[in-house]
């Protein structure tokens, strides 16, 4: 088992608003190992960005971490002072955002923006830093880098700007890279190039990546493991194979079923009805129950525990309880299951067992 | 057969040039031709800057063509000048926008947003009639009549897009231009809105121009598809055929980049990089029908090559 670099344990974050407390993150557990890519998938408001902002120490002023811990290489980040966060932020944990223009300084030459962290954090000489910046520009595939090192961000296309942002994020060789919808604003052909680039760099540097997105297509190509978030909680987590080919939570089913592929025929798209719950007053039972056609009576009264299906696969749904009735998932999910079961016939023999949430964290 | 159907929109050799004659002259749309048949959904795909929004707006009469012609229902839209004709045109042709947040006035009540077009064109005689239309529209798009007195901020993104659709429908349109209508919505909500649009199309025999960069969604909703690249239409054909048997290199490249929610497919994905050299050779090209109803933008010399490709797919 490779080394664990980040561990989020029982995290609960509230936002104080005029209307009351919004419970944005509710009891979240996950970890990240060296060199792996973990995808956080969910809709707006599901808590994926809040989680990563907490890791970066960038929560809004009205946010309060009610409880829980975030450990980076064994060091507690919850409650860490701003000065210590500055030491970590950028150099050890770096972040790239959806819109490259918001993270680039339009008045600064790109060479300077890429080299700055080296001069700031590593006290490198300007000449040496620019040399490294040039190397990094070549690594991220900016053509004819030498000629463009003195250009300004507006002189580049969207895809090239995102490459520059990646260069800035990676120049300090961070151990963790948090990529928040890094390709959402880009065209598909450019998106494919950027994803390719991130994978290539990861293979070379061993950086761990947390990839935040709502696009299940992108996730299938980049992630080793996936955590599906809904209403501030992780409802299902597993390897990419387990989540796509043997999904267990009705929300994961809904997500996979409501997104057309180029093979989906007309009139077969099944949306998830309704809208996510208001986290000012999260429902007592399963937060997904009102939108879930597979909901059981108990879902309205009691939150489901995690059920463990494999050492890596957990899902919080009462459907996995031994007393629950057998249900038929949507057709497209049944097809995914059939393929998975053919390859892993042993899974049908096992009954998932309820476990403590902390079981998600590996030793 | 498609030929028997009525052409509702005809775009012929459309050129749109911004800042013509100036240093920053931009050839946004070049020599684009396509038809939209009554009752169908025509999908327009392409990357940012390919000209898809510009074409949609030109059909709406928001841009003046530099050359070429746009006919709506047999009438040249640039020649619609009389007030009564304009009113009729703007009633029949409606638009749904990408960002419901930006396209709805946040200080207006939902009922006034939906009735805005009716009021502006004096299409209602009494308050009762106005209220009736608003309530009908709300129910048609899956909202409640009680929502009429609320403000847009009280709704979620998906519900706001429903309000945008209700506003368009209130005018009793025949043709709706939907410019990225679902890109700002969450995945689980996108399918709700797309299904609603399809349902309405069936009930009211609407014709759609569906503009989007989400290729899977365009394929799902469209009968026919046009692929734009750098302001030029490079391929037009039936949706399934364009996706399963693309003829133009750019279409192939675009399709090879669509991520599929399947790790086994994604592990082996090899995006094809498009080489635009051929496109930039400066030769004159036209839309050529390579297979039935399947057109490619080609020079006479390139036709045999595309025919060979079509043959390999078994299209001809």
XYZ file of C-alpha atoms in Angstrom:
679
model
C 0.000 0.000 0.000
C 1.450 3.320 -0.962
C 1.968 6.114 1.468
C -1.015 8.194 2.620
C -0.504 11.901 2.029
C -3.815 13.442 3.032
C -6.529 12.312 5.396
C -9.882 13.992 5.992
C -11.543 12.635 9.105
C -15.121 13.344 10.267
C -15.138 16.821 8.744
C -18.149 19.026 9.422
C -18.306 22.585 8.106
C -21.105 25.104 8.626
C -21.653 28.485 7.026
C -23.258 31.132 9.193
C -25.789 33.068 7.139
C -28.581 35.509 7.934
C -31.059 32.675 7.597
C -29.225 30.282 9.883
C -26.483 27.684 9.636
C -25.921 26.030 6.280
C -24.462 22.585 6.939
C -22.274 22.450 3.852
C -20.081 19.494 4.794
C -21.540 16.757 6.944
C -19.260 14.044 8.283
C -16.885 13.594 5.374
C -14.108 11.003 5.420
C -11.581 10.313 2.683
C -7.881 9.924 2.124
C -5.436 10.434 -0.693
C -2.363 8.351 -1.378
C 0.854 9.289 -3.034
C 0.620 9.439 -6.816
C -3.092 8.675 -7.069
C -5.957 10.688 -8.489
C -9.121 10.950 -6.445
C -12.156 12.453 -8.159
C -14.779 14.293 -6.121
C -17.968 14.171 -8.162
C -21.180 15.994 -7.403
C -23.508 18.802 -8.343
C -23.202 22.425 -7.358
C -23.723 22.755 -3.640
C -22.775 19.147 -2.910
C -19.713 20.295 -0.984
C -16.828 19.320 -3.243
C -15.332 22.791 -3.515
C -15.881 23.580 0.163
C -13.975 20.439 1.116
C -10.963 21.406 -0.952
C -11.062 25.005 0.210
C -10.844 23.741 3.767
C -7.748 21.757 2.801
C -6.202 24.903 1.310
C -7.188 27.048 4.307
C -9.233 29.239 2.017
C -12.690 29.026 3.566
C -14.872 32.124 3.571
C -15.039 34.184 6.769
C -18.501 32.937 7.708
C -17.419 29.301 7.584
C -16.817 27.323 10.734
C -15.177 23.927 10.961
C -17.403 22.428 13.627
C -15.355 19.305 14.018
C -13.022 16.915 12.311
C -9.485 16.876 11.141
C -7.524 17.299 7.927
C -4.051 15.788 8.124
C -1.430 16.519 5.490
C 1.583 14.225 5.885
C 0.574 13.822 9.522
C 0.291 17.558 10.196
C -3.093 18.874 11.349
C -4.406 21.603 9.002
C -7.589 22.431 10.912
C -6.881 25.458 13.066
C -3.508 26.099 11.444
C -2.552 29.790 11.401
C -2.355 31.752 8.175
C 1.416 32.009 8.282
C 1.864 28.262 8.350
C -0.770 27.833 5.659
C 1.259 30.122 3.399
C 4.202 27.778 3.758
C 2.069 24.871 2.560
C -0.229 26.585 0.082
C 1.196 26.735 -3.402
C 4.410 24.942 -2.594
C 3.124 21.712 -1.058
C -0.573 21.808 -1.972
C -1.332 23.700 -5.172
C -4.636 24.432 -6.823
C -5.919 25.089 -10.328
C -9.318 26.577 -11.006
C -11.943 26.374 -13.708
C -11.313 29.748 -15.302
C -7.617 30.327 -15.984
C -8.122 34.073 -16.376
C -9.175 34.484 -12.756
C -5.954 32.938 -11.483
C -3.564 34.728 -13.849
C -2.420 38.310 -13.364
C -3.278 40.061 -16.639
C -0.558 42.683 -16.134
C 2.336 40.305 -15.526
C 4.435 38.458 -18.083
C 3.740 34.752 -17.936
C 7.399 33.854 -17.403
C 7.383 36.007 -14.311
C 4.162 34.422 -13.054
C 5.549 30.937 -13.490
C 8.927 31.796 -11.933
C 7.576 33.785 -9.007
C 6.919 30.847 -6.659
C 10.523 29.740 -7.056
C 11.858 33.160 -6.198
C 9.382 33.528 -3.305
C 9.487 30.045 -1.803
C 12.868 28.702 -2.736
C 14.938 31.900 -2.853
C 16.122 30.958 -6.303
C 17.936 33.581 -8.365
C 15.876 35.281 -11.032
C 17.947 33.841 -13.840
C 17.707 30.310 -12.556
C 13.975 30.669 -11.874
C 13.344 31.862 -15.440
C 15.308 28.945 -16.718
C 13.105 26.559 -14.713
C 10.001 28.444 -15.908
C 11.079 27.822 -19.485
C 11.534 24.115 -18.766
C 8.087 24.001 -17.209
C 6.531 25.759 -20.216
C 8.033 23.102 -22.431
C 6.751 20.357 -20.126
C 3.164 21.638 -20.294
C 3.410 21.890 -24.054
C 3.458 25.600 -24.791
C 4.903 25.656 -28.315
C 7.977 27.816 -28.906
C 8.150 28.650 -25.202
C 11.236 30.832 -25.459
C 9.476 33.262 -27.789
C 6.425 33.491 -25.528
C 7.959 33.738 -22.068
C 7.585 37.525 -22.154
C 3.985 37.471 -23.393
C 0.963 38.436 -21.313
C -1.984 36.114 -20.534
C -4.360 37.815 -22.994
C -2.049 36.809 -25.840
C -2.874 33.141 -25.265
C -5.941 31.030 -26.028
C -8.033 29.485 -23.256
C -6.326 26.118 -23.533
C -2.858 27.666 -23.479
C -3.820 29.781 -20.451
C -4.887 26.661 -18.581
C -1.485 25.152 -19.444
C 0.171 28.226 -17.954
C -1.920 27.853 -14.798
C -0.843 24.217 -14.583
C 2.778 25.272 -15.035
C 2.459 27.754 -12.157
C 0.787 25.152 -9.951
C 3.431 22.533 -10.636
C 6.616 24.610 -10.682
C 7.179 24.151 -6.948
C 6.699 20.355 -7.299
C 3.708 20.229 -4.950
C 2.807 16.896 -3.411
C -0.899 17.487 -3.842
C -2.596 19.218 -6.739
C -6.231 20.196 -6.334
C -7.855 20.687 -9.735
C -11.290 22.316 -9.417
C -13.151 21.778 -12.708
C -9.916 22.448 -14.629
C -11.357 21.596 -18.034
C -14.983 22.705 -17.724
C -14.408 26.023 -19.482
C -12.472 24.431 -22.333
C -13.525 22.953 -25.653
C -13.576 19.152 -25.864
C -10.506 18.813 -28.060
C -8.542 21.093 -25.723
C -9.986 19.295 -22.707
C -8.611 16.016 -24.034
C -5.164 17.597 -24.412
C -5.153 19.084 -20.894
C -6.227 15.788 -19.328
C -3.523 13.981 -21.254
C -1.021 16.537 -20.010
C -2.085 16.166 -16.379
C -1.747 12.392 -16.591
C 1.675 12.656 -18.207
C 2.967 15.069 -15.580
C 1.562 12.941 -12.785
C 3.385 9.903 -14.118
C 6.628 11.909 -14.180
C 6.372 13.720 -10.847
C 4.240 11.387 -8.697
C 1.965 14.251 -7.650
C -1.302 13.252 -5.988
C -4.355 14.870 -7.562
C -7.802 15.703 -6.235
C -9.927 16.235 -9.319
C -13.220 18.029 -8.785
C -15.823 17.834 -11.507
C -19.432 17.168 -12.351
C -18.496 15.509 -15.644
C -18.605 11.740 -15.242
C -17.030 11.309 -18.656
C -13.872 13.152 -17.659
C -13.665 11.299 -14.345
C -13.717 7.897 -16.040
C -10.513 8.830 -17.826
C -8.510 10.467 -15.038
C -9.429 8.968 -11.684
C -8.064 5.992 -9.779
C -10.727 6.355 -7.119
C -13.995 8.293 -7.036
C -16.020 9.831 -4.214
C -19.586 10.790 -5.144
C -20.886 13.684 -3.052
C -24.486 14.641 -2.408
C -25.814 17.270 0.008
C -22.512 17.639 1.849
C -21.816 13.930 2.237
C -19.929 11.239 0.394
C -22.671 8.812 -0.607
C -20.483 6.336 -2.448
C -16.760 5.826 -2.889
C -14.702 3.206 -4.637
C -12.239 2.549 -7.408
C -13.181 3.989 -10.768
C -14.104 0.477 -11.902
C -16.357 -0.098 -8.888
C -18.169 3.237 -9.220
C -18.827 3.001 -12.957
C -19.370 -0.713 -13.352
C -20.808 -1.779 -10.006
C -22.463 1.368 -8.590
C -24.709 0.815 -5.564
C -26.138 4.172 -4.504
C -29.318 5.303 -6.318
C -27.790 8.773 -6.731
C -24.806 7.310 -8.565
C -27.282 5.343 -10.696
C -29.182 8.546 -11.394
C -26.057 10.429 -12.401
C -24.916 7.693 -14.755
C -28.383 7.358 -16.187
C -29.147 11.044 -16.729
C -26.094 11.719 -18.845
C -26.330 10.782 -22.503
C -23.425 9.133 -24.255
C -23.135 9.171 -28.024
C -24.822 5.762 -27.923
C -27.917 6.854 -25.982
C -30.984 6.610 -28.171
C -33.701 9.231 -28.181
C -36.304 9.323 -25.462
C -34.412 7.071 -23.080
C -32.785 9.705 -20.902
C -34.066 9.488 -17.328
C -33.515 12.639 -15.328
C -33.253 12.639 -11.550
C -36.501 14.362 -10.540
C -36.591 17.342 -8.188
C -33.738 19.391 -6.779
C -31.115 18.921 -4.032
C -32.235 19.643 -0.448
C -31.729 22.891 1.377
C -28.760 22.415 3.692
C -30.118 25.004 6.133
C -32.360 22.200 7.352
C -30.985 18.946 6.006
C -33.546 16.148 6.066
C -33.541 13.807 9.028
C -33.068 10.623 7.044
C -31.343 10.009 3.722
C -30.925 13.405 2.017
C -31.499 11.866 -1.399
C -34.756 10.102 -0.430
C -37.196 12.732 -1.812
C -35.675 12.354 -5.299
C -35.114 8.630 -5.078
C -37.652 6.284 -6.596
C -35.977 3.410 -4.775
C -36.386 5.082 -1.375
C -37.494 2.859 1.508
C -39.592 3.829 4.496
C -36.535 3.888 6.734
C -34.850 6.480 4.463
C -37.234 9.120 5.778
C -36.372 8.406 9.388
C -32.776 7.377 9.628
C -29.612 8.112 7.724
C -28.104 4.981 6.235
C -24.675 3.876 7.479
C -21.928 3.015 5.012
C -22.089 -0.521 3.694
C -18.788 -2.036 2.690
C -18.634 -4.068 -0.521
C -14.894 -4.435 -0.933
C -11.806 -3.056 0.813
C -12.233 0.089 -1.343
C -15.970 0.259 -2.072
C -18.472 1.881 0.315
C -22.021 3.129 -0.260
C -24.427 4.829 2.129
C -27.780 3.368 1.151
C -30.289 1.215 2.998
C -30.739 -0.827 -0.175
C -27.609 -2.734 0.822
C -29.036 -3.761 4.184
C -29.713 -7.483 4.445
C -33.374 -6.737 5.267
C -33.910 -4.462 2.242
C -36.048 -5.679 -0.666
C -34.239 -6.500 -3.915
C -34.625 -3.694 -6.447
C -33.831 -3.501 -10.135
C -31.550 -0.619 -10.957
C -32.092 1.371 -14.182
C -31.440 -0.601 -17.345
C -28.138 1.087 -18.200
C -26.888 0.307 -14.688
C -27.996 -3.315 -15.012
C -25.884 -3.528 -18.170
C -22.885 -2.122 -16.301
C -23.423 -4.646 -13.505
C -23.696 -7.570 -15.884
C -20.323 -6.723 -17.379
C -18.752 -6.322 -13.934
C -20.209 -9.527 -12.521
C -18.945 -11.479 -15.526
C -15.446 -10.317 -14.631
C -15.847 -10.552 -10.847
C -18.287 -13.423 -10.242
C -17.408 -13.482 -6.526
C -19.257 -10.201 -5.813
C -22.687 -11.810 -6.026
C -21.832 -14.169 -3.163
C -21.034 -11.443 -0.681
C -23.441 -9.505 1.498
C -22.365 -5.916 2.094
C -21.829 -5.183 5.778
C -22.649 -1.954 7.620
C -19.489 -0.303 8.942
C -18.426 2.805 10.830
C -17.791 5.781 8.517
C -14.160 5.830 9.559
C -13.729 2.447 7.850
C -13.430 4.402 4.584
C -9.989 5.486 5.717
C -7.360 2.904 4.934
C -4.620 2.009 7.355
C -38.530 11.334 -46.765
C -37.011 14.515 -45.501
C -37.384 16.205 -48.895
C -41.151 16.222 -48.611
C -41.027 18.250 -45.451
C -41.312 21.978 -45.448
C -38.150 24.006 -45.049
C -38.856 26.443 -42.229
C -35.424 28.062 -42.194
C -33.075 28.300 -45.172
C -29.588 29.681 -44.704
C -27.829 30.241 -48.023
C -24.159 31.145 -48.439
C -24.208 33.186 -45.261
C -21.231 35.444 -44.530
C -20.990 37.482 -41.379
C -17.987 39.731 -41.015
C -17.393 41.842 -37.958
C -15.532 45.165 -38.210
C -15.488 44.921 -41.976
C -12.637 46.781 -43.664
C -10.909 47.500 -40.380
C -7.735 46.038 -39.022
C -9.621 43.770 -36.627
C -11.909 42.419 -39.337
C -13.222 39.007 -38.291
C -14.762 36.506 -40.687
C -17.111 35.022 -38.100
C -19.224 33.022 -40.546
C -18.125 32.105 -44.061
C -20.311 30.734 -46.812
C -22.545 28.687 -44.545
C -25.637 26.992 -45.986
C -28.163 24.719 -44.303
C -31.891 24.185 -43.994
C -34.051 23.441 -40.997
C -37.195 21.452 -41.693
C -40.437 22.102 -39.883
C -40.783 20.050 -36.701
C -37.192 18.878 -36.541
C -34.315 19.653 -34.222
C -31.213 20.846 -35.978
C -28.109 20.678 -33.796
C -25.242 23.071 -34.361
C -21.955 21.962 -32.799
C -18.522 23.471 -32.802
C -15.944 24.837 -30.432
C -15.857 28.343 -29.004
C -15.408 30.878 -31.743
C -16.704 28.559 -34.455
C -19.624 30.882 -35.191
C -22.539 28.866 -33.862
C -23.971 31.623 -31.680
C -23.428 34.187 -34.436
C -25.505 32.121 -36.857
C -28.289 31.751 -34.295
C -28.343 35.476 -33.711
C -28.320 36.253 -37.414
C -31.444 34.134 -37.842
C -32.997 36.164 -35.010
C -32.178 39.324 -37.020
C -29.716 40.439 -34.342
C -26.852 40.563 -36.866
C -26.993 41.687 -40.449
C -25.527 39.180 -42.938
C -22.558 40.549 -44.884
C -23.520 38.300 -47.776
C -25.962 35.470 -48.385
C -29.551 35.002 -47.405
C -31.611 33.775 -44.487
C -35.196 32.794 -45.212
C -37.735 32.119 -42.530
C -40.953 30.511 -43.721
C -40.126 31.518 -47.276
C -39.442 35.126 -46.380
C -36.040 36.856 -46.472
C -35.558 37.922 -42.840
C -33.413 40.923 -43.761
C -36.330 42.277 -45.757
C -38.796 42.091 -42.883
C -39.196 45.782 -42.142
C -42.863 46.595 -41.645
C -43.883 46.871 -38.023
C -46.647 44.292 -38.266
C -44.369 41.815 -40.056
C -41.603 42.353 -37.537
C -44.005 41.743 -34.707
C -45.179 38.551 -36.306
C -41.591 37.391 -36.883
C -40.505 38.097 -33.325
C -43.501 36.209 -32.077
C -42.848 33.146 -34.191
C -39.107 32.986 -33.534
C -38.050 32.788 -29.898
C -34.785 32.237 -28.123
C -33.702 30.346 -24.989
C -30.378 31.397 -23.520
C -27.534 29.660 -21.741
C -27.573 31.416 -18.443
C -31.042 31.854 -16.980
C -29.489 33.963 -14.246
C -28.327 36.534 -16.778
C -31.311 36.400 -19.117
C -34.024 36.935 -16.507
C -34.523 40.341 -14.928
C -34.052 39.637 -11.227
C -36.280 42.537 -10.192
C -39.298 41.351 -12.139
C -41.873 38.889 -10.885
C -42.079 35.608 -12.758
C -45.495 36.485 -14.178
C -44.173 39.737 -15.622
C -41.147 37.978 -17.115
C -43.317 35.407 -18.818
C -45.776 38.021 -20.071
C -43.103 40.518 -21.115
C -43.300 39.649 -24.793
C -47.079 39.587 -24.718
C -47.193 43.039 -23.149
C -44.627 44.520 -25.502
C -46.563 43.294 -28.518
C -50.010 44.062 -27.054
C -51.085 40.476 -27.465
C -53.399 40.304 -24.472
C -56.681 42.123 -24.040
C -57.386 41.665 -20.365
C -55.683 40.914 -17.071
C -57.612 37.662 -16.823
C -56.299 36.490 -20.170
C -52.762 37.466 -19.189
C -52.987 35.588 -15.900
C -54.440 32.579 -17.677
C -51.592 32.428 -20.202
C -48.953 32.833 -17.485
C -50.484 30.080 -15.367
C -50.848 27.772 -18.343
C -47.233 28.332 -19.301
C -45.982 27.669 -15.772
C -47.850 24.383 -15.706
C -46.661 23.464 -19.184
C -43.024 23.742 -18.101
C -43.602 21.844 -14.863
C -43.799 24.737 -12.400
C -46.751 25.699 -10.216
C -49.188 28.557 -10.839
C -48.390 29.889 -7.359
C -44.891 30.603 -8.630
C -46.206 33.497 -10.727
C -45.795 36.027 -7.940
C -42.261 35.058 -6.992
C -38.932 36.469 -8.113
C -36.265 34.555 -10.105
C -33.818 34.389 -7.187
C -36.268 32.160 -5.340
C -35.713 29.427 -7.922
C -32.918 26.979 -8.675
C -30.976 27.065 -11.947
C -33.096 24.369 -13.548
C -36.323 26.064 -12.524
C -35.063 29.379 -13.885
C -34.384 27.739 -17.217
C -37.983 26.498 -17.119
C -39.080 30.112 -16.618
C -36.979 31.076 -19.651
C -38.709 28.370 -21.671
C -42.131 29.510 -20.419
C -41.335 33.052 -21.537
C -40.474 31.814 -25.023
C -43.560 29.583 -25.190
C -45.931 32.351 -24.100
C -45.484 33.921 -27.531
C -46.802 30.741 -29.126
C -43.688 30.414 -31.305
C -43.055 28.022 -34.175
C -39.294 28.108 -34.090
C -37.035 28.232 -31.029
C -33.314 28.941 -31.072
C -31.816 27.353 -27.954
C -28.278 28.639 -27.445
C -26.491 26.348 -24.961
C -29.718 25.997 -22.959
C -28.364 23.429 -20.520
C -24.642 24.139 -20.180
C -25.087 26.144 -16.990
C -27.179 23.443 -15.314
C -26.219 20.501 -13.139
C -26.067 17.094 -14.819
C -29.123 15.704 -13.072
C -31.113 18.799 -14.106
C -29.884 18.892 -17.720
C -31.834 15.758 -18.562
C -34.993 17.280 -17.026
C -34.775 20.340 -19.272
C -33.923 18.360 -22.409
C -36.823 15.981 -21.835
C -39.136 18.952 -21.298
C -38.000 20.493 -24.585
C -38.635 17.236 -26.432
C -42.067 16.843 -24.881
C -43.042 20.384 -25.868
C -41.760 19.839 -29.373
C -43.995 16.820 -29.803
C -47.071 18.558 -28.382
C -46.733 21.855 -30.215
C -44.862 20.808 -33.352
C -42.003 23.168 -32.543
C -38.866 23.451 -34.619
C -35.578 23.808 -32.746
C -32.136 25.067 -33.550
C -30.126 23.552 -30.698
C -26.704 25.135 -30.262
C -24.271 23.447 -27.884
C -20.753 22.300 -27.315
C -21.864 19.227 -25.352
C -21.708 16.773 -28.227
C -23.430 13.870 -26.482
C -26.418 16.040 -25.616
C -26.640 17.488 -29.155
C -26.616 14.011 -30.612
C -29.283 12.921 -28.169
C -31.738 15.705 -29.000
C -31.074 16.392 -32.696
C -32.482 14.868 -35.877
C -29.771 16.407 -38.003
C -26.480 18.005 -37.097
C -24.203 20.625 -38.583
C -20.550 20.777 -37.546
C -18.888 24.185 -37.591
C -15.196 24.921 -37.603
C -13.680 28.394 -37.835
C -16.889 29.875 -39.166
C -17.346 27.239 -41.832
C -19.827 24.386 -41.920
C -17.687 21.320 -42.569
C -20.292 18.566 -42.344
C -24.078 18.183 -42.202
C -26.028 14.987 -41.871
C -28.489 12.876 -39.900
C -27.426 12.871 -36.227
C -26.689 9.154 -35.950
C -24.786 9.091 -39.191
C -22.563 12.074 -38.373
C -21.700 10.549 -34.993
C -21.200 6.987 -36.099
C -19.739 7.648 -39.538
C -18.102 11.079 -39.608
C -16.640 11.946 -42.995
C -14.728 15.166 -42.362
C -11.444 15.041 -40.425
C -12.526 17.796 -38.073
C -15.712 15.939 -37.127
C -13.634 12.824 -36.506
C -11.304 14.757 -34.228
C -14.185 16.373 -32.339
C -15.942 13.048 -31.787
C -12.766 11.309 -30.697
C -12.462 13.808 -27.825
C -15.859 13.262 -26.183
C -15.288 11.643 -22.813
C -17.609 8.698 -22.152
C -18.651 7.668 -18.629
C -16.931 4.313 -18.995
C -13.432 3.709 -17.595
C -12.759 0.849 -20.021
C -13.409 3.117 -23.003
C -11.488 6.015 -21.464
C -8.379 3.957 -20.729
C -8.004 3.280 -24.427
C -9.055 6.682 -25.723
C -6.829 8.035 -28.461
C -7.992 11.517 -29.405
C -7.364 12.273 -33.071
C -5.615 15.621 -33.519
C -7.096 17.661 -36.350
C -4.641 18.975 -38.916
C -6.150 22.108 -40.470
C -3.559 22.402 -43.280
C -5.990 21.195 -45.914
C -8.662 23.600 -44.744
C -6.212 26.498 -45.042
C -5.097 25.830 -48.625
C -7.284 28.652 -49.866
C -9.167 26.533 -52.407
C -12.850 27.134 -53.018
C -15.101 24.598 -51.340
C -18.785 23.803 -51.420
C -21.178 21.564 -49.561
C -21.251 18.316 -51.522
C -23.791 15.579 -50.887
C -21.549 12.523 -50.443
C -24.204 10.142 -49.130
C -27.968 10.780 -49.074
C -28.580 13.854 -46.887
C -24.959 13.756 -45.726
C -22.934 16.764 -46.879
C -19.249 17.586 -46.595
C -17.438 20.824 -47.347
C -15.110 19.811 -50.167
C -13.267 20.824 -53.317
C -14.095 18.846 -56.489
C -10.758 16.991 -56.100
C -11.619 15.894 -52.555
C -14.957 14.347 -53.483
C -13.561 10.893 -54.401
C -11.762 10.715 -51.037
C -14.982 11.385 -49.112
C -16.878 8.991 -51.344
C -14.355 6.301 -50.493
C -14.842 6.983 -46.791
C -18.614 6.805 -47.192
C -18.238 3.546 -49.090
C -16.052 2.091 -46.358
C -18.837 2.864 -43.868
C -21.391 1.347 -46.208
C -23.245 4.647 -46.590
C -23.230 4.479 -50.379
